[in-house]
mmCIF file of C-alpha atoms in Angstrom:
data_model
loop_
_atom_site.group_PDB
_atom_site.id
_atom_site.type_symbol
_atom_site.label_atom_id
_atom_site.label_comp_id
_atom_site.label_asym_id
_atom_site.label_seq_id
_atom_site.Cartn_x
_atom_site.Cartn_y
_atom_site.Cartn_z
ATOM 1 C CA MET A 1 -3.467 -20.169 12.113
ATOM 2 C CA ILE A 2 -1.104 -17.605 10.589
ATOM 3 C CA PRO A 3 2.460 -17.908 11.924
ATOM 4 C CA ARG A 4 3.436 -15.072 14.229
ATOM 5 C CA SER A 5 6.109 -14.006 11.724
ATOM 6 C CA PHE A 6 3.357 -13.242 9.170
ATOM 7 C CA ARG A 7 1.213 -10.979 11.362
ATOM 8 C CA ARG A 8 0.543 -7.866 9.326
ATOM 9 C CA SER A 9 0.606 -5.435 12.244
ATOM 10 C CA GLN A 10 4.108 -6.552 13.154
ATOM 11 C CA PHE A 11 5.375 -5.989 9.624
ATOM 12 C CA ARG A 12 3.624 -2.625 9.345
ATOM 13 C CA GLU A 13 5.123 -1.372 12.579
ATOM 14 C CA GLU A 14 8.608 -2.415 11.521
ATOM 15 C CA ARG A 15 8.222 -0.775 8.092
ATOM 16 C CA PHE A 16 6.929 2.380 9.743
ATOM 17 C CA LYS A 17 9.949 2.620 12.044
ATOM 18 C CA THR A 18 12.434 1.751 9.319
ATOM 19 C CA TYR A 19 11.153 3.750 6.340
ATOM 20 C CA VAL A 20 8.185 6.005 7.086
ATOM 21 C CA ARG A 21 9.178 7.749 10.299
ATOM 22 C CA PRO A 22 12.686 8.679 9.025
ATOM 23 C CA ILE A 23 11.130 10.441 6.014
ATOM 24 C CA ILE A 24 8.771 12.388 8.289
ATOM 25 C CA ASP A 25 11.621 13.297 10.633
ATOM 26 C CA ALA A 26 13.787 14.542 7.755
ATOM 27 C CA VAL A 27 10.964 16.757 6.456
ATOM 28 C CA MET A 28 10.292 18.087 9.963
ATOM 29 C CA ARG A 29 13.943 19.006 10.443
ATOM 30 C CA THR A 30 13.956 20.942 7.178
ATOM 31 C CA ARG A 31 10.523 22.576 7.222
ATOM 32 C CA GLY A 32 9.229 22.326 10.765
ATOM 33 C CA SER A 33 6.043 20.584 9.590
ATOM 34 C CA CYS A 34 4.987 17.744 7.303
ATOM 35 C CA ARG A 35 1.955 17.451 4.988
ATOM 36 C CA ILE A 36 1.242 13.808 4.180
ATOM 37 C CA LEU A 37 -1.111 12.273 1.629
ATOM 38 C CA ASP A 38 -1.998 8.676 2.470
ATOM 39 C CA LEU A 39 -3.571 6.947 -0.536
ATOM 40 C CA GLY A 40 -6.010 4.264 0.544
ATOM 41 C CA GLY A 41 -5.117 4.731 4.195
ATOM 42 C CA ASP A 42 -6.870 5.168 7.503
ATOM 43 C CA ALA A 43 -6.113 6.877 10.801
ATOM 44 C CA ASP A 44 -5.537 3.588 12.667
ATOM 45 C CA TYR A 45 -2.418 2.923 10.636
ATOM 46 C CA TRP A 46 -0.856 6.106 12.025
ATOM 47 C CA ARG A 47 -1.174 4.959 15.644
ATOM 48 C CA PHE A 48 2.573 4.390 15.602
ATOM 49 C CA ASP A 49 4.765 7.078 17.135
ATOM 50 C CA LEU A 50 4.446 10.458 15.381
ATOM 51 C CA PRO A 51 5.867 13.903 16.173
ATOM 52 C CA ALA A 52 3.754 15.699 18.770
ATOM 53 C CA SER A 53 2.909 18.593 16.447
ATOM 54 C CA GLY A 54 3.336 19.875 12.902
ATOM 55 C CA ILE A 55 1.745 16.840 11.197
ATOM 56 C CA ASP A 56 -1.245 17.004 8.837
ATOM 57 C CA ILE A 57 -2.383 13.805 7.102
ATOM 58 C CA TRP A 58 -4.876 13.614 4.237
ATOM 59 C CA LEU A 59 -6.542 10.189 3.964
ATOM 60 C CA LEU A 60 -7.766 9.644 0.405
ATOM 61 C CA ASN A 61 -10.065 6.692 -0.349
ATOM 62 C CA ILE A 62 -12.339 5.926 -3.267
ATOM 63 C CA GLU A 63 -15.253 5.215 -0.919
ATOM 64 C CA ALA A 64 -16.710 7.780 1.491
ATOM 65 C CA ARG A 65 -15.364 7.689 5.049
ATOM 66 C CA GLU A 66 -16.521 9.359 8.257
ATOM 67 C CA PRO A 67 -14.500 12.423 9.302
ATOM 68 C CA SER A 68 -11.858 11.750 11.927
ATOM 69 C CA PRO A 69 -12.228 13.315 15.388
ATOM 70 C CA ASP A 70 -8.446 13.811 15.363
ATOM 71 C CA PRO A 71 -7.747 17.250 13.814
ATOM 72 C CA ARG A 72 -4.496 15.982 12.291
ATOM 73 C CA PHE A 73 -6.487 13.857 9.823
ATOM 74 C CA HIS A 74 -8.383 15.184 6.808
ATOM 75 C CA VAL A 75 -10.663 12.613 5.168
ATOM 76 C CA VAL A 76 -10.987 12.987 1.390
ATOM 77 C CA GLN A 77 -12.996 10.923 -1.095
ATOM 78 C CA GLY A 78 -11.196 10.504 -4.409
ATOM 79 C CA ASP A 79 -9.549 8.211 -6.924
ATOM 80 C CA ALA A 80 -5.791 7.635 -6.634
ATOM 81 C CA ARG A 81 -5.617 7.425 -10.438
ATOM 82 C CA ASP A 82 -6.609 11.095 -10.705
ATOM 83 C CA VAL A 83 -5.842 13.378 -7.776
ATOM 84 C CA SER A 84 -6.122 16.501 -9.913
ATOM 85 C CA GLY A 85 -7.804 18.341 -7.036
ATOM 86 C CA PHE A 86 -4.305 18.823 -5.638
ATOM 87 C CA ASP A 87 -1.582 20.805 -7.420
ATOM 88 C CA ASP A 88 1.912 19.515 -8.113
ATOM 89 C CA LEU A 89 3.991 19.166 -4.928
ATOM 90 C CA SER A 90 0.997 19.898 -2.711
ATOM 91 C CA PHE A 91 2.452 17.550 -0.095
ATOM 92 C CA ASP A 92 5.785 16.829 1.503
ATOM 93 C CA PHE A 93 5.256 13.072 1.511
ATOM 94 C CA VAL A 94 2.935 10.615 -0.268
ATOM 95 C CA HIS A 95 2.361 7.299 1.484
ATOM 96 C CA SER A 96 0.759 4.193 -0.047
ATOM 97 C CA ASN A 97 0.477 0.837 1.710
ATOM 98 C CA SER A 98 -0.881 -2.184 -0.213
ATOM 99 C CA LEU A 99 -2.937 -0.068 -2.594
ATOM 100 C CA ILE A 100 -1.383 -0.112 -6.044
ATOM 101 C CA GLU A 101 -2.129 -3.814 -6.622
ATOM 102 C CA HIS A 102 -5.853 -3.027 -6.254
ATOM 103 C CA VAL A 103 -6.294 -0.032 -8.585
ATOM 104 C CA GLY A 104 -6.762 -1.992 -11.824
ATOM 105 C CA GLN A 105 -4.518 -3.142 -14.635
ATOM 106 C CA TRP A 106 -1.127 -1.803 -15.748
ATOM 107 C CA ALA A 107 -2.474 1.410 -17.277
ATOM 108 C CA ASP A 108 -4.282 2.195 -14.016
ATOM 109 C CA MET A 109 -1.153 1.510 -11.992
ATOM 110 C CA LYS A 110 0.829 3.880 -14.208
ATOM 111 C CA ARG A 111 -1.700 6.625 -13.551
ATOM 112 C CA VAL A 112 -1.440 6.120 -9.793
ATOM 113 C CA ALA A 113 2.357 6.089 -9.936
ATOM 114 C CA ALA A 114 2.402 9.309 -11.950
ATOM 115 C CA GLU A 115 0.158 11.002 -9.386
ATOM 116 C CA ILE A 116 2.341 9.838 -6.495
ATOM 117 C CA ARG A 117 5.466 11.163 -8.173
ATOM 118 C CA ARG A 118 3.741 14.451 -9.044
ATOM 119 C CA LEU A 119 2.320 15.257 -5.634
ATOM 120 C CA ALA A 120 5.389 15.174 -3.373
ATOM 121 C CA PRO A 121 9.192 15.065 -3.439
ATOM 122 C CA ASN A 122 9.135 12.148 -0.973
ATOM 123 C CA TYR A 123 7.124 8.971 -1.308
ATOM 124 C CA TYR A 124 6.806 5.474 0.118
ATOM 125 C CA VAL A 125 4.918 2.758 -1.794
ATOM 126 C CA GLN A 126 4.613 -0.760 -0.391
ATOM 127 C CA THR A 127 3.047 -3.696 -2.223
ATOM 128 C CA PRO A 128 3.096 -7.504 -1.775
ATOM 129 C CA ASN A 129 5.597 -9.352 -3.944
ATOM 130 C CA PHE A 130 4.046 -11.575 -6.611
ATOM 131 C CA TRP A 131 6.819 -14.135 -6.149
ATOM 132 C CA PHE A 132 6.267 -14.670 -2.425
ATOM 133 C CA PRO A 133 4.448 -18.023 -2.060
ATOM 134 C CA LEU A 134 1.811 -16.945 0.476
ATOM 135 C CA ASP A 135 -1.023 -14.894 -0.992
ATOM 136 C CA PRO A 136 -1.444 -12.053 1.549
ATOM 137 C CA HIS A 137 -5.071 -11.381 0.592
ATOM 138 C CA SER A 138 -6.475 -14.910 0.874
ATOM 139 C CA ASN A 139 -3.820 -16.281 3.279
ATOM 140 C CA ALA A 140 -3.714 -19.291 0.941
ATOM 141 C CA PRO A 141 -0.358 -20.659 -0.265
ATOM 142 C CA MET A 142 0.257 -19.934 -3.956
ATOM 143 C CA MET A 143 -3.354 -19.001 -4.691
ATOM 144 C CA HIS A 144 -2.270 -15.898 -6.628
ATOM 145 C CA TRP A 145 -0.182 -18.113 -8.939
ATOM 146 C CA LEU A 146 -3.139 -20.271 -9.979
ATOM 147 C CA PRO A 147 -5.085 -19.857 -13.233
ATOM 148 C CA GLN A 148 -8.082 -17.577 -12.888
ATOM 149 C CA PRO A 149 -10.708 -20.386 -13.057
ATOM 150 C CA LEU A 150 -9.088 -22.116 -10.083
ATOM 151 C CA GLN A 151 -8.896 -18.872 -8.108
ATOM 152 C CA ARG A 152 -12.582 -18.327 -8.849
ATOM 153 C CA ARG A 153 -13.451 -21.774 -7.499
ATOM 154 C CA LEU A 154 -11.451 -21.200 -4.327
ATOM 155 C CA VAL A 155 -13.078 -17.876 -3.444
ATOM 156 C CA SER A 156 -16.494 -19.390 -4.197
ATOM 157 C CA SER A 157 -15.942 -22.345 -1.836
ATOM 158 C CA LYS A 158 -15.424 -20.438 1.436
ATOM 159 C CA ALA A 159 -14.185 -17.198 2.991
ATOM 160 C CA ARG A 160 -10.422 -16.808 2.671
ATOM 161 C CA GLY A 161 -8.382 -14.139 4.437
ATOM 162 C CA PHE A 162 -9.772 -10.739 3.512
ATOM 163 C CA TYR A 163 -12.167 -12.306 1.011
ATOM 164 C CA ALA A 164 -15.719 -13.179 2.030
ATOM 165 C CA LYS A 165 -17.133 -16.250 0.316
ATOM 166 C CA ALA A 166 -18.299 -15.228 -3.159
ATOM 167 C CA ALA A 167 -22.045 -15.781 -3.473
ATOM 168 C CA SER A 168 -22.124 -15.536 -7.260
ATOM 169 C CA LEU A 169 -19.938 -15.739 -10.336
ATOM 170 C CA ASP A 170 -19.989 -11.941 -10.536
ATOM 171 C CA GLN A 171 -18.696 -11.578 -6.985
ATOM 172 C CA ALA A 172 -16.019 -14.201 -7.579
ATOM 173 C CA MET A 173 -14.789 -12.394 -10.683
ATOM 174 C CA ARG A 174 -14.672 -9.078 -8.848
ATOM 175 C CA ILE A 175 -12.518 -10.668 -6.164
ATOM 176 C CA VAL A 176 -10.175 -12.399 -8.608
ATOM 177 C CA GLU A 177 -9.805 -9.394 -10.907
ATOM 178 C CA GLY A 178 -9.575 -6.930 -8.019
ATOM 179 C CA THR A 179 -5.936 -7.718 -7.279
ATOM 180 C CA SER A 180 -2.960 -7.658 -9.662
ATOM 181 C CA MET A 181 0.216 -8.294 -7.699
ATOM 182 C CA LEU A 182 3.531 -6.907 -8.922
ATOM 183 C CA ASP A 183 7.089 -8.145 -9.180
ATOM 184 C CA ARG A 184 10.223 -6.084 -8.634
ATOM 185 C CA ALA A 185 10.706 -5.175 -12.306
ATOM 186 C CA GLN A 186 7.157 -3.863 -12.552
ATOM 187 C CA LEU A 187 7.470 -1.731 -9.409
ATOM 188 C CA ALA A 188 10.771 -0.328 -10.679
ATOM 189 C CA GLY A 189 9.119 0.449 -14.003
ATOM 190 C CA LEU A 190 6.350 2.370 -12.269
ATOM 191 C CA PHE A 191 8.782 4.286 -10.037
ATOM 192 C CA PRO A 192 12.034 4.741 -11.990
ATOM 193 C CA ASP A 193 13.256 7.499 -9.661
ATOM 194 C CA ALA A 194 12.865 5.374 -6.509
ATOM 195 C CA GLU A 195 15.035 2.956 -4.605
ATOM 196 C CA ILE A 196 13.379 -0.477 -4.669
ATOM 197 C CA LEU A 197 13.706 -2.316 -1.375
ATOM 198 C CA THR A 198 12.498 -5.706 -0.137
ATOM 199 C CA GLU A 199 10.978 -6.911 3.106
ATOM 200 C CA ASP A 200 12.318 -10.435 3.524
ATOM 201 C CA VAL A 201 10.965 -13.500 5.320
ATOM 202 C CA PHE A 202 12.904 -16.775 5.332
ATOM 203 C CA PHE A 203 15.263 -15.268 2.721
ATOM 204 C CA LEU A 204 12.337 -14.547 0.383
ATOM 205 C CA ALA A 205 11.050 -11.086 -0.532
ATOM 206 C CA LYS A 206 7.602 -10.846 1.056
ATOM 207 C CA SER A 207 6.953 -7.214 0.103
ATOM 208 C CA LEU A 208 8.409 -4.667 -2.288
ATOM 209 C CA ILE A 209 8.907 -1.027 -1.325
ATOM 210 C CA ALA A 210 9.597 1.977 -3.554
ATOM 211 C CA VAL A 211 11.100 4.938 -1.705
ATOM 212 C CA ARG A 212 12.054 8.352 -3.029
ATOM 213 C CA THR A 213 13.471 11.008 -0.741
ATOM 214 C CA GLU A 214 13.973 14.666 -1.507
ATOM 215 C CA GLY A 215 17.191 15.399 -3.342
ATOM 216 C CA ARG A 216 17.669 11.802 -4.510
#
């Protein structure tokens, strides 16, 4: 059983109220509308309180998704490492929640960060902190700190968190290599023009957040 304090929906709602909604409100006050690109996102995330009108949200994912019945959402298939289909500053705000740790190795992360910084004057990037002891993907304490062979054995033994039980060595390696968690220095290196914030639990930084706002 995951402690109530670790429920993801609770953290997401609090982050939305504290960081995301104020950026949207500031853009709305200045421009009267807000174009948002959500990398790796879905419409359910945006169930939190939004302005009644003037919002358009592009949901970009590497896999195909069904169109949304809500006209505010525009579903796009694409790779966050290369969003060249959109010109510089095509959006008012780029949003990314728990994506950048899944895009590949450091060179891939740099490509994603460059695209985020290119596409909008405002951005919000959240990612789990490597140094927090609970692995948020497997829900297993310290699993992300273990050597790769041990991680492979753990994901092959049973389903863990978001991970289904790996049925083969190939599946286990895809799971283990599919996540590369970041520390604060790495996130700051990817987003040198951002303020780096922490989401703390029991005096430990659970998540890291890079925020840039227009005019900063």
